[in-house]
Amino acid sequence: MKKHKASAVRNDTIGLLKNSALPLSIENLLQLLQIIHPKTAFSTVYRIMKDLEAEKLVLRVDWSERGSKYEWGQRRHHHHITCTVCGETRDVDDTVVSFNLDHVTATTGFTFRDHYLELEGICANCHERTA
């Protein structure tokens, strides 16, 4: 694996990901980084994210209709639920959805390398507004 120099943009990207409660797209990261590094280019952030992903420091969350977002890879395993009206996203733990990987393995015969659940619905605020 190639060694990366610790640039200010790379370090601030890592800081943003570590401190974000939600996954961030490359576009989100670019907007935040341009506040402190105005000349930052999309290609720079893209390259940093690809490098961090290859180093297994970040995880890419692929949402079919919302594209890819990234989050710090050292967080506990979790999934996400997203409101289809306003886009609010929250973390959801396996235990909340009663997900048991051992049970899935026992009933399907599959050996898993990784897993994630993509949950969508309408948040309480949007539900109240549409009711």
PDB file of C-alpha atoms in Angstrom:
ATOM      1  CA  MET A   1       0.000   0.000   0.000  1.00  0.00           C
ATOM      2  CA  LYS A   2       1.388   3.401  -0.908  1.00  0.00           C
ATOM      3  CA  LYS A   3       2.145   5.890   1.829  1.00  0.00           C
ATOM      4  CA  HIS A   4       0.197   9.144   1.766  1.00  0.00           C
ATOM      5  CA  LYS A   5       1.544  12.467   2.873  1.00  0.00           C
ATOM      6  CA  ALA A   6      -0.537  14.046   5.579  1.00  0.00           C
ATOM      7  CA  SER A   7      -1.966  17.103   3.824  1.00  0.00           C
ATOM      8  CA  ALA A   8      -4.165  19.611   5.594  1.00  0.00           C
ATOM      9  CA  VAL A   9      -7.105  18.710   3.325  1.00  0.00           C
ATOM     10  CA  ARG A  10      -6.656  14.986   4.023  1.00  0.00           C
ATOM     11  CA  ASN A  11      -6.406  15.595   7.782  1.00  0.00           C
ATOM     12  CA  ASP A  12      -9.481  17.839   7.777  1.00  0.00           C
ATOM     13  CA  THR A  13     -11.399  15.265   5.704  1.00  0.00           C
ATOM     14  CA  ILE A  14     -10.606  12.633   8.321  1.00  0.00           C
ATOM     15  CA  GLY A  15     -11.694  15.034  11.069  1.00  0.00           C
ATOM     16  CA  LEU A  16     -15.016  15.710   9.354  1.00  0.00           C
ATOM     17  CA  LEU A  17     -15.714  12.006   8.936  1.00  0.00           C
ATOM     18  CA  LYS A  18     -14.734  11.156  12.514  1.00  0.00           C
ATOM     19  CA  ASN A  19     -17.018  13.853  13.902  1.00  0.00           C
ATOM     20  CA  SER A  20     -20.010  13.372  11.628  1.00  0.00           C
ATOM     21  CA  ALA A  21     -23.010  11.542  13.033  1.00  0.00           C
ATOM     22  CA  LEU A  22     -24.182  10.807   9.488  1.00  0.00           C
ATOM     23  CA  PRO A  23     -22.574   9.501   6.294  1.00  0.00           C
ATOM     24  CA  LEU A  24     -21.307  12.264   3.997  1.00  0.00           C
ATOM     25  CA  SER A  25     -21.178  12.358   0.206  1.00  0.00           C
ATOM     26  CA  ILE A  26     -18.118  13.624  -1.622  1.00  0.00           C
ATOM     27  CA  GLU A  27     -20.178  16.709  -2.472  1.00  0.00           C
ATOM     28  CA  ASN A  28     -20.976  17.259   1.239  1.00  0.00           C
ATOM     29  CA  LEU A  29     -17.304  16.909   2.120  1.00  0.00           C
ATOM     30  CA  LEU A  30     -16.261  19.284  -0.654  1.00  0.00           C
ATOM     31  CA  GLN A  31     -18.674  21.977   0.558  1.00  0.00           C
ATOM     32  CA  LEU A  32     -17.415  21.660   4.139  1.00  0.00           C
ATOM     33  CA  LEU A  33     -13.756  21.562   3.130  1.00  0.00           C
ATOM     34  CA  GLN A  34     -14.068  24.613   0.875  1.00  0.00           C
ATOM     35  CA  ILE A  35     -15.007  26.683   3.926  1.00  0.00           C
ATOM     36  CA  ILE A  36     -11.484  26.264   5.292  1.00  0.00           C
ATOM     37  CA  HIS A  37      -9.669  25.329   2.062  1.00  0.00           C
ATOM     38  CA  PRO A  38     -11.437  27.396  -0.647  1.00  0.00           C
ATOM     39  CA  LYS A  39      -9.351  26.062  -3.539  1.00  0.00           C
ATOM     40  CA  THR A  40     -10.104  22.393  -2.827  1.00  0.00           C
ATOM     41  CA  ALA A  41     -11.208  20.576  -5.986  1.00  0.00           C
ATOM     42  CA  PHE A  42     -13.728  17.757  -6.304  1.00  0.00           C
ATOM     43  CA  SER A  43     -10.985  15.532  -7.734  1.00  0.00           C
ATOM     44  CA  THR A  44      -8.873  16.046  -4.604  1.00  0.00           C
ATOM     45  CA  VAL A  45     -11.687  14.977  -2.280  1.00  0.00           C
ATOM     46  CA  TYR A  46     -12.534  12.053  -4.573  1.00  0.00           C
ATOM     47  CA  ARG A  47      -8.916  10.846  -4.516  1.00  0.00           C
ATOM     48  CA  ILE A  48      -8.680  11.245  -0.722  1.00  0.00           C
ATOM     49  CA  MET A  49     -11.882   9.222  -0.242  1.00  0.00           C
ATOM     50  CA  LYS A  50     -10.723   6.447  -2.565  1.00  0.00           C
ATOM     51  CA  ASP A  51      -7.412   6.273  -0.660  1.00  0.00           C
ATOM     52  CA  LEU A  52      -9.140   6.228   2.749  1.00  0.00           C
ATOM     53  CA  GLU A  53     -11.498   3.515   1.522  1.00  0.00           C
ATOM     54  CA  ALA A  54      -8.568   1.423   0.234  1.00  0.00           C
ATOM     55  CA  GLU A  55      -6.883   1.864   3.621  1.00  0.00           C
ATOM     56  CA  LYS A  56     -10.134   0.644   5.272  1.00  0.00           C
ATOM     57  CA  LEU A  57     -10.396   3.875   7.282  1.00  0.00           C
ATOM     58  CA  VAL A  58     -13.779   4.766   5.798  1.00  0.00           C
ATOM     59  CA  LEU A  59     -16.784   2.740   4.715  1.00  0.00           C
ATOM     60  CA  ARG A  60     -18.778   3.536   1.608  1.00  0.00           C
ATOM     61  CA  VAL A  61     -22.534   3.318   2.058  1.00  0.00           C
ATOM     62  CA  ASP A  62     -24.221   2.806  -1.309  1.00  0.00           C
ATOM     63  CA  TRP A  63     -27.805   3.955  -1.449  1.00  0.00           C
ATOM     64  CA  SER A  64     -29.469   2.996  -4.698  1.00  0.00           C
ATOM     65  CA  GLU A  65     -31.240   6.282  -5.383  1.00  0.00           C
ATOM     66  CA  ARG A  66     -29.178   8.647  -3.210  1.00  0.00           C
ATOM     67  CA  GLY A  67     -25.720   7.604  -4.360  1.00  0.00           C
ATOM     68  CA  SER A  68     -22.673   6.799  -2.261  1.00  0.00           C
ATOM     69  CA  LYS A  69     -21.831   8.341   1.064  1.00  0.00           C
ATOM     70  CA  TYR A  70     -18.903   7.706   3.385  1.00  0.00           C
ATOM     71  CA  GLU A  71     -18.493   7.345   7.126  1.00  0.00           C
ATOM     72  CA  TRP A  72     -15.615   6.769   9.494  1.00  0.00           C
ATOM     73  CA  GLY A  73     -14.832   3.044   9.540  1.00  0.00           C
ATOM     74  CA  GLN A  74     -13.990   2.741  13.228  1.00  0.00           C
ATOM     75  CA  ARG A  75     -17.582   3.203  14.421  1.00  0.00           C
ATOM     76  CA  ARG A  76     -19.604   0.279  15.744  1.00  0.00           C
ATOM     77  CA  HIS A  77     -21.468  -1.713  13.092  1.00  0.00           C
ATOM     78  CA  HIS A  78     -24.845  -0.190  12.258  1.00  0.00           C
ATOM     79  CA  HIS A  79     -27.318   0.456   9.475  1.00  0.00           C
ATOM     80  CA  HIS A  80     -29.290   3.508   8.415  1.00  0.00           C
ATOM     81  CA  ILE A  81     -32.907   4.508   8.049  1.00  0.00           C
ATOM     82  CA  THR A  82     -33.759   7.412   5.759  1.00  0.00           C
ATOM     83  CA  CYS A  83     -36.921   9.481   5.433  1.00  0.00           C
ATOM     84  CA  THR A  84     -38.069   9.414   1.813  1.00  0.00           C
ATOM     85  CA  VAL A  85     -39.715  12.832   2.225  1.00  0.00           C
ATOM     86  CA  CYS A  86     -37.079  15.058   3.887  1.00  0.00           C
ATOM     87  CA  GLY A  87     -33.958  12.879   3.613  1.00  0.00           C
ATOM     88  CA  GLU A  88     -33.254  12.712   7.365  1.00  0.00           C
ATOM     89  CA  THR A  89     -30.974   9.763   8.106  1.00  0.00           C
ATOM     90  CA  ARG A  90     -30.463   7.980  11.423  1.00  0.00           C
ATOM     91  CA  ASP A  91     -28.289   5.108  12.579  1.00  0.00           C
ATOM     92  CA  VAL A  92     -30.001   1.820  13.413  1.00  0.00           C
ATOM     93  CA  ASP A  93     -28.288  -0.964  15.372  1.00  0.00           C
ATOM     94  CA  ASP A  94     -28.723  -4.646  14.427  1.00  0.00           C
ATOM     95  CA  THR A  95     -30.504  -5.325  17.711  1.00  0.00           C
ATOM     96  CA  VAL A  96     -33.210  -2.729  16.924  1.00  0.00           C
ATOM     97  CA  VAL A  97     -34.244  -4.679  13.822  1.00  0.00           C
ATOM     98  CA  SER A  98     -33.640  -8.061  15.487  1.00  0.00           C
ATOM     99  CA  PHE A  99     -31.025  -8.927  12.903  1.00  0.00           C
ATOM    100  CA  ASN A 100     -29.047 -12.036  13.809  1.00  0.00           C
ATOM    101  CA  LEU A 101     -26.290 -12.937  11.352  1.00  0.00           C
ATOM    102  CA  ASP A 102     -25.783 -16.380  12.926  1.00  0.00           C
ATOM    103  CA  HIS A 103     -29.456 -17.197  12.359  1.00  0.00           C
ATOM    104  CA  VAL A 104     -29.277 -16.033   8.733  1.00  0.00           C
ATOM    105  CA  THR A 105     -26.168 -18.182   8.211  1.00  0.00           C
ATOM    106  CA  ALA A 106     -27.830 -21.223   9.809  1.00  0.00           C
ATOM    107  CA  THR A 107     -30.992 -20.922   7.714  1.00  0.00           C
ATOM    108  CA  THR A 108     -29.401 -20.023   4.359  1.00  0.00           C
ATOM    109  CA  GLY A 109     -26.025 -21.737   4.445  1.00  0.00           C
ATOM    110  CA  PHE A 110     -24.346 -18.503   3.352  1.00  0.00           C
ATOM    111  CA  THR A 111     -21.085 -17.390   4.906  1.00  0.00           C
ATOM    112  CA  PHE A 112     -21.039 -13.607   5.109  1.00  0.00           C
ATOM    113  CA  ARG A 113     -18.177 -11.243   4.460  1.00  0.00           C
ATOM    114  CA  ASP A 114     -20.221  -8.144   5.198  1.00  0.00           C
ATOM    115  CA  HIS A 115     -23.777  -6.912   5.374  1.00  0.00           C
ATOM    116  CA  TYR A 116     -25.873  -3.783   5.561  1.00  0.00           C
ATOM    117  CA  LEU A 117     -29.552  -3.004   5.554  1.00  0.00           C
ATOM    118  CA  GLU A 118     -31.079  -0.078   3.708  1.00  0.00           C
ATOM    119  CA  LEU A 119     -34.250   1.038   5.462  1.00  0.00           C
ATOM    120  CA  GLU A 120     -36.572   3.735   4.159  1.00  0.00           C
ATOM    121  CA  GLY A 121     -39.698   5.239   5.592  1.00  0.00           C
ATOM    122  CA  ILE A 122     -41.298   8.496   6.672  1.00  0.00           C
ATOM    123  CA  CYS A 123     -39.964  10.195   9.810  1.00  0.00           C
ATOM    124  CA  ALA A 124     -42.304  11.306  12.597  1.00  0.00           C
ATOM    125  CA  ASN A 125     -42.107  15.003  11.607  1.00  0.00           C
ATOM    126  CA  CYS A 126     -43.012  14.348   7.970  1.00  0.00           C
ATOM    127  CA  HIS A 127     -45.729  11.885   8.995  1.00  0.00           C
ATOM    128  CA  GLU A 128     -47.345  14.551  11.214  1.00  0.00           C
ATOM    129  CA  ARG A 129     -47.198  17.152   8.409  1.00  0.00           C
ATOM    130  CA  THR A 130     -48.870  14.791   5.911  1.00  0.00           C
ATOM    131  CA  ALA A 131     -51.497  13.438   8.320  1.00  0.00           C
TER     132      ALA A 131
END
